[in-house]
Tab-separated table of C-alpha atoms and ligand atoms in Angstrom:
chain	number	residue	atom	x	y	z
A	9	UNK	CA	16.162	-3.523	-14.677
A	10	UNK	CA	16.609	0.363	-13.908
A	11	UNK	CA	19.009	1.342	-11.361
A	12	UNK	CA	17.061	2.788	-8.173
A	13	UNK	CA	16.855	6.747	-8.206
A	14	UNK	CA	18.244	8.034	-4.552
A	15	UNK	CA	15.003	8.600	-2.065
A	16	UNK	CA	15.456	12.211	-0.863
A	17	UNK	CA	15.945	12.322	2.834
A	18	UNK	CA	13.073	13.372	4.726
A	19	UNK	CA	11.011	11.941	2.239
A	20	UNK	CA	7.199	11.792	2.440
A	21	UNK	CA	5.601	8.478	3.565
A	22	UNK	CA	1.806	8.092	2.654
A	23	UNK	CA	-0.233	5.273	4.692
A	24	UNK	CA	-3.716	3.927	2.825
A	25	UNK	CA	-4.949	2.081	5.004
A	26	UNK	CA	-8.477	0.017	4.776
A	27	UNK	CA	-10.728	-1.772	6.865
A	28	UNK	CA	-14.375	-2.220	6.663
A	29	UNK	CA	-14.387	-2.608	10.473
A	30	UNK	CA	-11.455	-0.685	11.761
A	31	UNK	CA	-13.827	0.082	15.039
A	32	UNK	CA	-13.420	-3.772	15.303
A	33	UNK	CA	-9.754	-4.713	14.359
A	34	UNK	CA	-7.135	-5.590	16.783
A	35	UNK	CA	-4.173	-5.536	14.511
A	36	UNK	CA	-5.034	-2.893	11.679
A	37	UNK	CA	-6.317	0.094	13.995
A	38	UNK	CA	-3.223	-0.623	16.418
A	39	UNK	CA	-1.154	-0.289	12.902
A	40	UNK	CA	-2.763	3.054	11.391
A	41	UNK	CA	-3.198	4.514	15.127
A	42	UNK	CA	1.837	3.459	15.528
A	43	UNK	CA	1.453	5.659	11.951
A	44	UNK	CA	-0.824	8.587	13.385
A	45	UNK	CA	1.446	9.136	16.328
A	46	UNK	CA	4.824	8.869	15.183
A	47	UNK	CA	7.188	11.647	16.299
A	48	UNK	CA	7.121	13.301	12.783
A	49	UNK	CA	7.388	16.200	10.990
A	50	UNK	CA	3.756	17.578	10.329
A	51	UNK	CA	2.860	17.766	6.921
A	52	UNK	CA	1.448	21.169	5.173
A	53	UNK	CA	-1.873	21.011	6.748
A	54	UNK	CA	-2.815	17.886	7.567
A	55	UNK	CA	-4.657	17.033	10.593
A	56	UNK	CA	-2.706	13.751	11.210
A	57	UNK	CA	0.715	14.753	11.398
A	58	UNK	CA	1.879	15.011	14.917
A	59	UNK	CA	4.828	17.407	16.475
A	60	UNK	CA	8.263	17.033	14.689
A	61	UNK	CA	10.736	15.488	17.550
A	62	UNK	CA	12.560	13.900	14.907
A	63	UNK	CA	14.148	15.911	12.496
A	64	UNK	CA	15.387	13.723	10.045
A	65	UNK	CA	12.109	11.065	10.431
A	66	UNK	CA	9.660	11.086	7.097
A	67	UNK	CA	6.869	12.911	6.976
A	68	UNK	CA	4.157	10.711	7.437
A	69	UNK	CA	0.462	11.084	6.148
A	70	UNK	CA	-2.049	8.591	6.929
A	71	UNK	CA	-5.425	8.167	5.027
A	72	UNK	CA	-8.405	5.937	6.528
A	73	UNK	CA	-10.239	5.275	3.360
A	74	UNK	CA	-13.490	3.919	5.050
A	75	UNK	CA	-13.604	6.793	7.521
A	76	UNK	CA	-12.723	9.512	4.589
A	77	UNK	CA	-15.172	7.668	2.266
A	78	UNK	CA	-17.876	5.980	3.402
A	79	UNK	CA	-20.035	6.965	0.461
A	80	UNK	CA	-17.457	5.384	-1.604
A	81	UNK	CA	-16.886	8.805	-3.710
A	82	UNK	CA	-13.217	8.958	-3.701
A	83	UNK	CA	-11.545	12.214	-4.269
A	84	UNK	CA	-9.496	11.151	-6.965
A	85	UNK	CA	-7.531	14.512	-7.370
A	86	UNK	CA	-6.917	14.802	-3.684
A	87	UNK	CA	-5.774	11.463	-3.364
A	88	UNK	CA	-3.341	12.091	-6.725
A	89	UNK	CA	-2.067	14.951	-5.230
A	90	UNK	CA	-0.803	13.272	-1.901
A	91	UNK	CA	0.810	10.457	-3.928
A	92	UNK	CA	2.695	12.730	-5.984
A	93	UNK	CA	4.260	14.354	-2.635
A	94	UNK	CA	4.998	10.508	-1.395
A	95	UNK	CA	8.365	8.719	-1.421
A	96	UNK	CA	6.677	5.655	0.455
A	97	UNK	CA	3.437	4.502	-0.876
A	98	UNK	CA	2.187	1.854	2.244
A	99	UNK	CA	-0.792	0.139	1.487
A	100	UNK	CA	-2.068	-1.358	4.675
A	101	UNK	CA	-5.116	-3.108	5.087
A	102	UNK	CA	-6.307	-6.898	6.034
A	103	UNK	CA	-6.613	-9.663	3.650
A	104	UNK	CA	-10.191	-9.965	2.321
A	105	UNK	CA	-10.273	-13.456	-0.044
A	106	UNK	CA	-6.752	-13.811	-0.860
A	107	UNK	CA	-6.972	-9.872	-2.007
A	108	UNK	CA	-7.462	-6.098	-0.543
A	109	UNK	CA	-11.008	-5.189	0.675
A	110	UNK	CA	-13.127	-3.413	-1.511
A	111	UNK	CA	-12.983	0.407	-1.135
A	112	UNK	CA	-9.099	-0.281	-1.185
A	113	UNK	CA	-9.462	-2.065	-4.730
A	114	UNK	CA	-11.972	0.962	-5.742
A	115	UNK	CA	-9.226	3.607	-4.618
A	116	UNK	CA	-6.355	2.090	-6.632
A	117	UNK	CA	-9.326	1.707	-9.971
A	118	UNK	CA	-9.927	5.261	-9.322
A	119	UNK	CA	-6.741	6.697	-8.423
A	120	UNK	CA	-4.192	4.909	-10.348
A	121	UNK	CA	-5.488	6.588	-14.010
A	122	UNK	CA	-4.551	5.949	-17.426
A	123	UNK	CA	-2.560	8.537	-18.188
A	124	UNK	CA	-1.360	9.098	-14.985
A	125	UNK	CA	-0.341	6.307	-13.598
A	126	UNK	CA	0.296	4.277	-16.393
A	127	UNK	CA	0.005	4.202	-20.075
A	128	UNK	CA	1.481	6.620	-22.144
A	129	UNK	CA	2.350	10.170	-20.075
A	130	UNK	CA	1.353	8.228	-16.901
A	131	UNK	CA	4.517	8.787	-14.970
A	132	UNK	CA	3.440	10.129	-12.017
A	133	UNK	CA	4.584	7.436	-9.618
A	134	UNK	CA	7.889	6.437	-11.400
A	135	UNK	CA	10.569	5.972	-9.046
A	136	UNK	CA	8.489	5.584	-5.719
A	137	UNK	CA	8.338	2.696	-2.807
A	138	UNK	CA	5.460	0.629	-2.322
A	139	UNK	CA	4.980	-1.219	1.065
A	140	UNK	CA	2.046	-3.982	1.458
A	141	UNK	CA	1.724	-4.563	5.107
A	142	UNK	CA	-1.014	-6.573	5.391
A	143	UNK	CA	-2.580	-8.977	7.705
A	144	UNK	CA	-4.493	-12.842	7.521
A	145	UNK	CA	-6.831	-14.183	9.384
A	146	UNK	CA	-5.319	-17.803	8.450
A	147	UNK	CA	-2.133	-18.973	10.039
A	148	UNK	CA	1.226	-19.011	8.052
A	149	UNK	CA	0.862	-22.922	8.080
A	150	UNK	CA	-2.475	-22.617	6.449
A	151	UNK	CA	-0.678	-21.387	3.496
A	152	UNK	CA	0.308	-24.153	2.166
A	153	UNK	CA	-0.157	-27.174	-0.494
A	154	UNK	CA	-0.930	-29.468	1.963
A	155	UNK	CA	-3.409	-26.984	4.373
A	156	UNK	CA	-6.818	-25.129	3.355
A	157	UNK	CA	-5.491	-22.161	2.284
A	158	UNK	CA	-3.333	-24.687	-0.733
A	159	UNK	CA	-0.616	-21.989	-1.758
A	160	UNK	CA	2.310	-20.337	-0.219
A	161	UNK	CA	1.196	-16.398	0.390
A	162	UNK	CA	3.315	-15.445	-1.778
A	163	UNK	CA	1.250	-16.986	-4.630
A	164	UNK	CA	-1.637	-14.288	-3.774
A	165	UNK	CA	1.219	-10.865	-4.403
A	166	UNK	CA	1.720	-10.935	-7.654
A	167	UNK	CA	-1.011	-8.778	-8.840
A	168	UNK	CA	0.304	-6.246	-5.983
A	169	UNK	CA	4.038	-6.470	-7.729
A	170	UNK	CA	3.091	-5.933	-11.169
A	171	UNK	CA	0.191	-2.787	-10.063
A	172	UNK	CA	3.565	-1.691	-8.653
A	173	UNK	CA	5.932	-2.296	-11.759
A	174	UNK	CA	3.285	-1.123	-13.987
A	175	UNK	CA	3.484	2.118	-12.328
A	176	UNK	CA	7.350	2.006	-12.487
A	177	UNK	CA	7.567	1.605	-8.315
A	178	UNK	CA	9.653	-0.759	-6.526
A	179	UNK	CA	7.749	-3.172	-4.291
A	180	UNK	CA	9.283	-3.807	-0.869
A	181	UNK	CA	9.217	-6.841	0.518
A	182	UNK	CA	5.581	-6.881	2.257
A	183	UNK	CA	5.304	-6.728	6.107
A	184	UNK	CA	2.880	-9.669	6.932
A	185	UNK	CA	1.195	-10.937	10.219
A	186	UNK	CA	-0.970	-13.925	10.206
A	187	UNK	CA	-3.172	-16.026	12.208
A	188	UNK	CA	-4.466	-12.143	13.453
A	189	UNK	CA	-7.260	-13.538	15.199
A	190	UNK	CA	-4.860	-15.669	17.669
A	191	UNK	CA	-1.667	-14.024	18.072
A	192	UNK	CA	-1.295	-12.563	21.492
A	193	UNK	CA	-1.238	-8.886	22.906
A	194	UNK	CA	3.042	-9.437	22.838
A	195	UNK	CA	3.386	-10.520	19.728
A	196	UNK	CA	1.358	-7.214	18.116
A	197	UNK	CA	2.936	-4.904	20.324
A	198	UNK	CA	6.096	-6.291	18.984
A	199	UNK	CA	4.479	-6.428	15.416
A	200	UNK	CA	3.431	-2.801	15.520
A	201	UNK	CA	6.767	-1.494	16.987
A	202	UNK	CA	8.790	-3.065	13.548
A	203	UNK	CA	6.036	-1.208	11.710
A	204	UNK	CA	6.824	2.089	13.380
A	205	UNK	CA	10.279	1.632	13.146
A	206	UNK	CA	9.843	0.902	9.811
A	207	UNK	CA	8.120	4.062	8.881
A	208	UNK	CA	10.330	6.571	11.041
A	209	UNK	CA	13.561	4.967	9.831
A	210	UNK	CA	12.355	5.229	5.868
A	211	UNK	CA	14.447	5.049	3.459
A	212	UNK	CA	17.166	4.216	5.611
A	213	UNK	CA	16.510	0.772	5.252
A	214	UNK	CA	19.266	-1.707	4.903
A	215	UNK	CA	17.652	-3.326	2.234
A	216	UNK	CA	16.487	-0.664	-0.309
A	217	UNK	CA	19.752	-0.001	-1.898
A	218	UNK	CA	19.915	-3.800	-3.225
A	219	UNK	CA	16.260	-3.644	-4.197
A	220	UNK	CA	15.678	-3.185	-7.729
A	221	UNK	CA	13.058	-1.680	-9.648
A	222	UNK	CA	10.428	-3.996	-11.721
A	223	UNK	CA	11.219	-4.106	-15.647
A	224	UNK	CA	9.264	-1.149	-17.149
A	225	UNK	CA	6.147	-2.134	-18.450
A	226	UNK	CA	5.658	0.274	-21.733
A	227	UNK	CA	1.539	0.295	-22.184
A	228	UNK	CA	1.371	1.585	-25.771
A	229	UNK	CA	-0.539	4.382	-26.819
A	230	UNK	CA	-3.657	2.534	-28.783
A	231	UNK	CA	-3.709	-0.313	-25.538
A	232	UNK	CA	-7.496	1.105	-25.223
A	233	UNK	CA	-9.270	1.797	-28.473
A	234	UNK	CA	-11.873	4.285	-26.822
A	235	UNK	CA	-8.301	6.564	-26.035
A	236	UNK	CA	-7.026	5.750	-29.773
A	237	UNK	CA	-10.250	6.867	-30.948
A	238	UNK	CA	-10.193	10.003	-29.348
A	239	UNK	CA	-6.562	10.858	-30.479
A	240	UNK	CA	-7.522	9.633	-34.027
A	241	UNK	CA	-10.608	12.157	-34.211
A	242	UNK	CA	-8.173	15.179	-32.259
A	243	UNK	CA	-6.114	14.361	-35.496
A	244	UNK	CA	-8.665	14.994	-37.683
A	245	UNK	CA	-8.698	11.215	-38.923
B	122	LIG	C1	-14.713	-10.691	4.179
B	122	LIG	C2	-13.476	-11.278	4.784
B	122	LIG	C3	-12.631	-12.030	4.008
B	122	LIG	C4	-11.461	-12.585	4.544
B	122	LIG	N1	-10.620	-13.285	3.733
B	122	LIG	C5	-9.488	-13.814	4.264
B	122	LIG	C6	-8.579	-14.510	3.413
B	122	LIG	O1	-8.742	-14.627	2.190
B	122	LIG	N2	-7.465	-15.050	3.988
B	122	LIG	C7	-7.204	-14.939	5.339
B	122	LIG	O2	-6.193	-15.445	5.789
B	122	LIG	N3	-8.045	-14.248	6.142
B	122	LIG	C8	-9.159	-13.678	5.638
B	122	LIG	N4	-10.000	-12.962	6.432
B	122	LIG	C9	-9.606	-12.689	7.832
B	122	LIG	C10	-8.950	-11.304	7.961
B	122	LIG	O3	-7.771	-11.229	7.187
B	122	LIG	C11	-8.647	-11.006	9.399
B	122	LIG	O4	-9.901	-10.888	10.063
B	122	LIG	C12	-7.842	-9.730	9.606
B	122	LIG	O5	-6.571	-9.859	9.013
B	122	LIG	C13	-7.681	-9.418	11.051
B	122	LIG	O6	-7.120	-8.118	11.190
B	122	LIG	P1	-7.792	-7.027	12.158
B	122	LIG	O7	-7.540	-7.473	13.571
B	122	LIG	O8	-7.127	-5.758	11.836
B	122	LIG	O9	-9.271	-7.000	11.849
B	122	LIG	C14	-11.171	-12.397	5.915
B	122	LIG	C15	-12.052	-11.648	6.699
B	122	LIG	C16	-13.192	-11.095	6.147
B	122	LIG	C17	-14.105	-10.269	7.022
């Protein structure tokens, strides 16, 4: 295990969020809509950041891949450049069969880049937070050996911890609300206010000092023969 580096304060928090329906969700739009209007500090140019009441809060930046890309031609260097900025990578979205929806799984296929993300010289997110806040349509008591949905949730993160370790991020412990279809108007207001407080309080988290980073995950250079071929014919082999 590496120790954790010290976030900077004021660090840059970066929301992907994802729904095929947002126009239709109660929880996920109520979610991305706490992140839009935090009191913030506005970031550069971008159109979400609101007025800066709090000088100390993160910059937050919020992305709504389905309203950005509904052609599903994601700007790969954009996107890059944003994450390099971010402290707190959130990735917030509902969970589509045990997973993330589609132009979600697209965004981390295109984004997250041999080379750059991982794999030899892929560095670029070393040393960051990632955040899953996520929500189910099943109950928490669905989840469960002995219900329909047979395993604990937790058996459906791992592929979200290890995209994380691979990249040399620590994953937070994911913010979770199921059974979204029956909780009532209460219980997301009081959902959405831990998320904001979350967000404007990052990385002064309680937690974050204790949390460790994932064992390194060294990809070797020839892990994809089409990039060991290339380097062999740059060397003239
Ligand atoms: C295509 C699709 C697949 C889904 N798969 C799951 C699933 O695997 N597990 C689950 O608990 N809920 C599943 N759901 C329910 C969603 O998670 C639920 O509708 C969502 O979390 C509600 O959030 P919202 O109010 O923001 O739309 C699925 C919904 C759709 C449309």
């Amino acid at each position: 295990m590496t120790a954790p580096p010290t976030s900077p304060p004021g660090a840059t928090v970066l929301v992907i969020t994802a729904h095929p329906q947002m126009e239709q969700s109660r929880i996920n739009r109520r979610l991305m809509h706490s992140a839009r209007t935090l009191p913030i500090k506005p970031v550069n140019d971008d159109p979400t950041g609101a007025a800066n009441t709090e000088p100390n809060a993160p910059a937050v930046i919020v992305r709504d891949l389905y309203a950005l890309y509904p052609d599903y031609l994601i700007d790969v260097a954009a996107e890059q450049a944003l994450l390099a900025d971010a402290q707190l990578v959130v990735w917030q979205h509902p969970i589509h069969w045990y997973s993330m929806p589609p132009l979600m799984k697209l965004w981390l296929d295109d984004v997250l880049a041999f080379g750059w993300a991982y794999g030899p010289g892929g560095n670029a997110l070393r040393g960051k937070d990632l955040w899953l806040v996520a929500t189910t349509g099943g109950p928490e008591d669905s989840y469960h050996p002995t219900s329909y949905n047979r395993y604990f949730f937790d058996a459906f993160l791992p592929p979200y911890e290890q995209t994380a370790s691979l990249c040399g991020m620590r994953f937070l412990p994911p913010l979770l609300l199921h059974g979204a279809h029956r909780v009532d108007e209460d219980e997301i207001d009081a959902h959405v206010g831990v998320f904001a407080q979350r967000l404007s309080s990052y990385p002064h988290w309680p937690e974050l000092d204790s949390l460790l980073y994932g064992l390194i995950t060294q990809v070797p250079e020839d892990a994809r023969p089409e990039d060991a071929e290339s380097a062999s014919e740059r060397a003239g082999a």
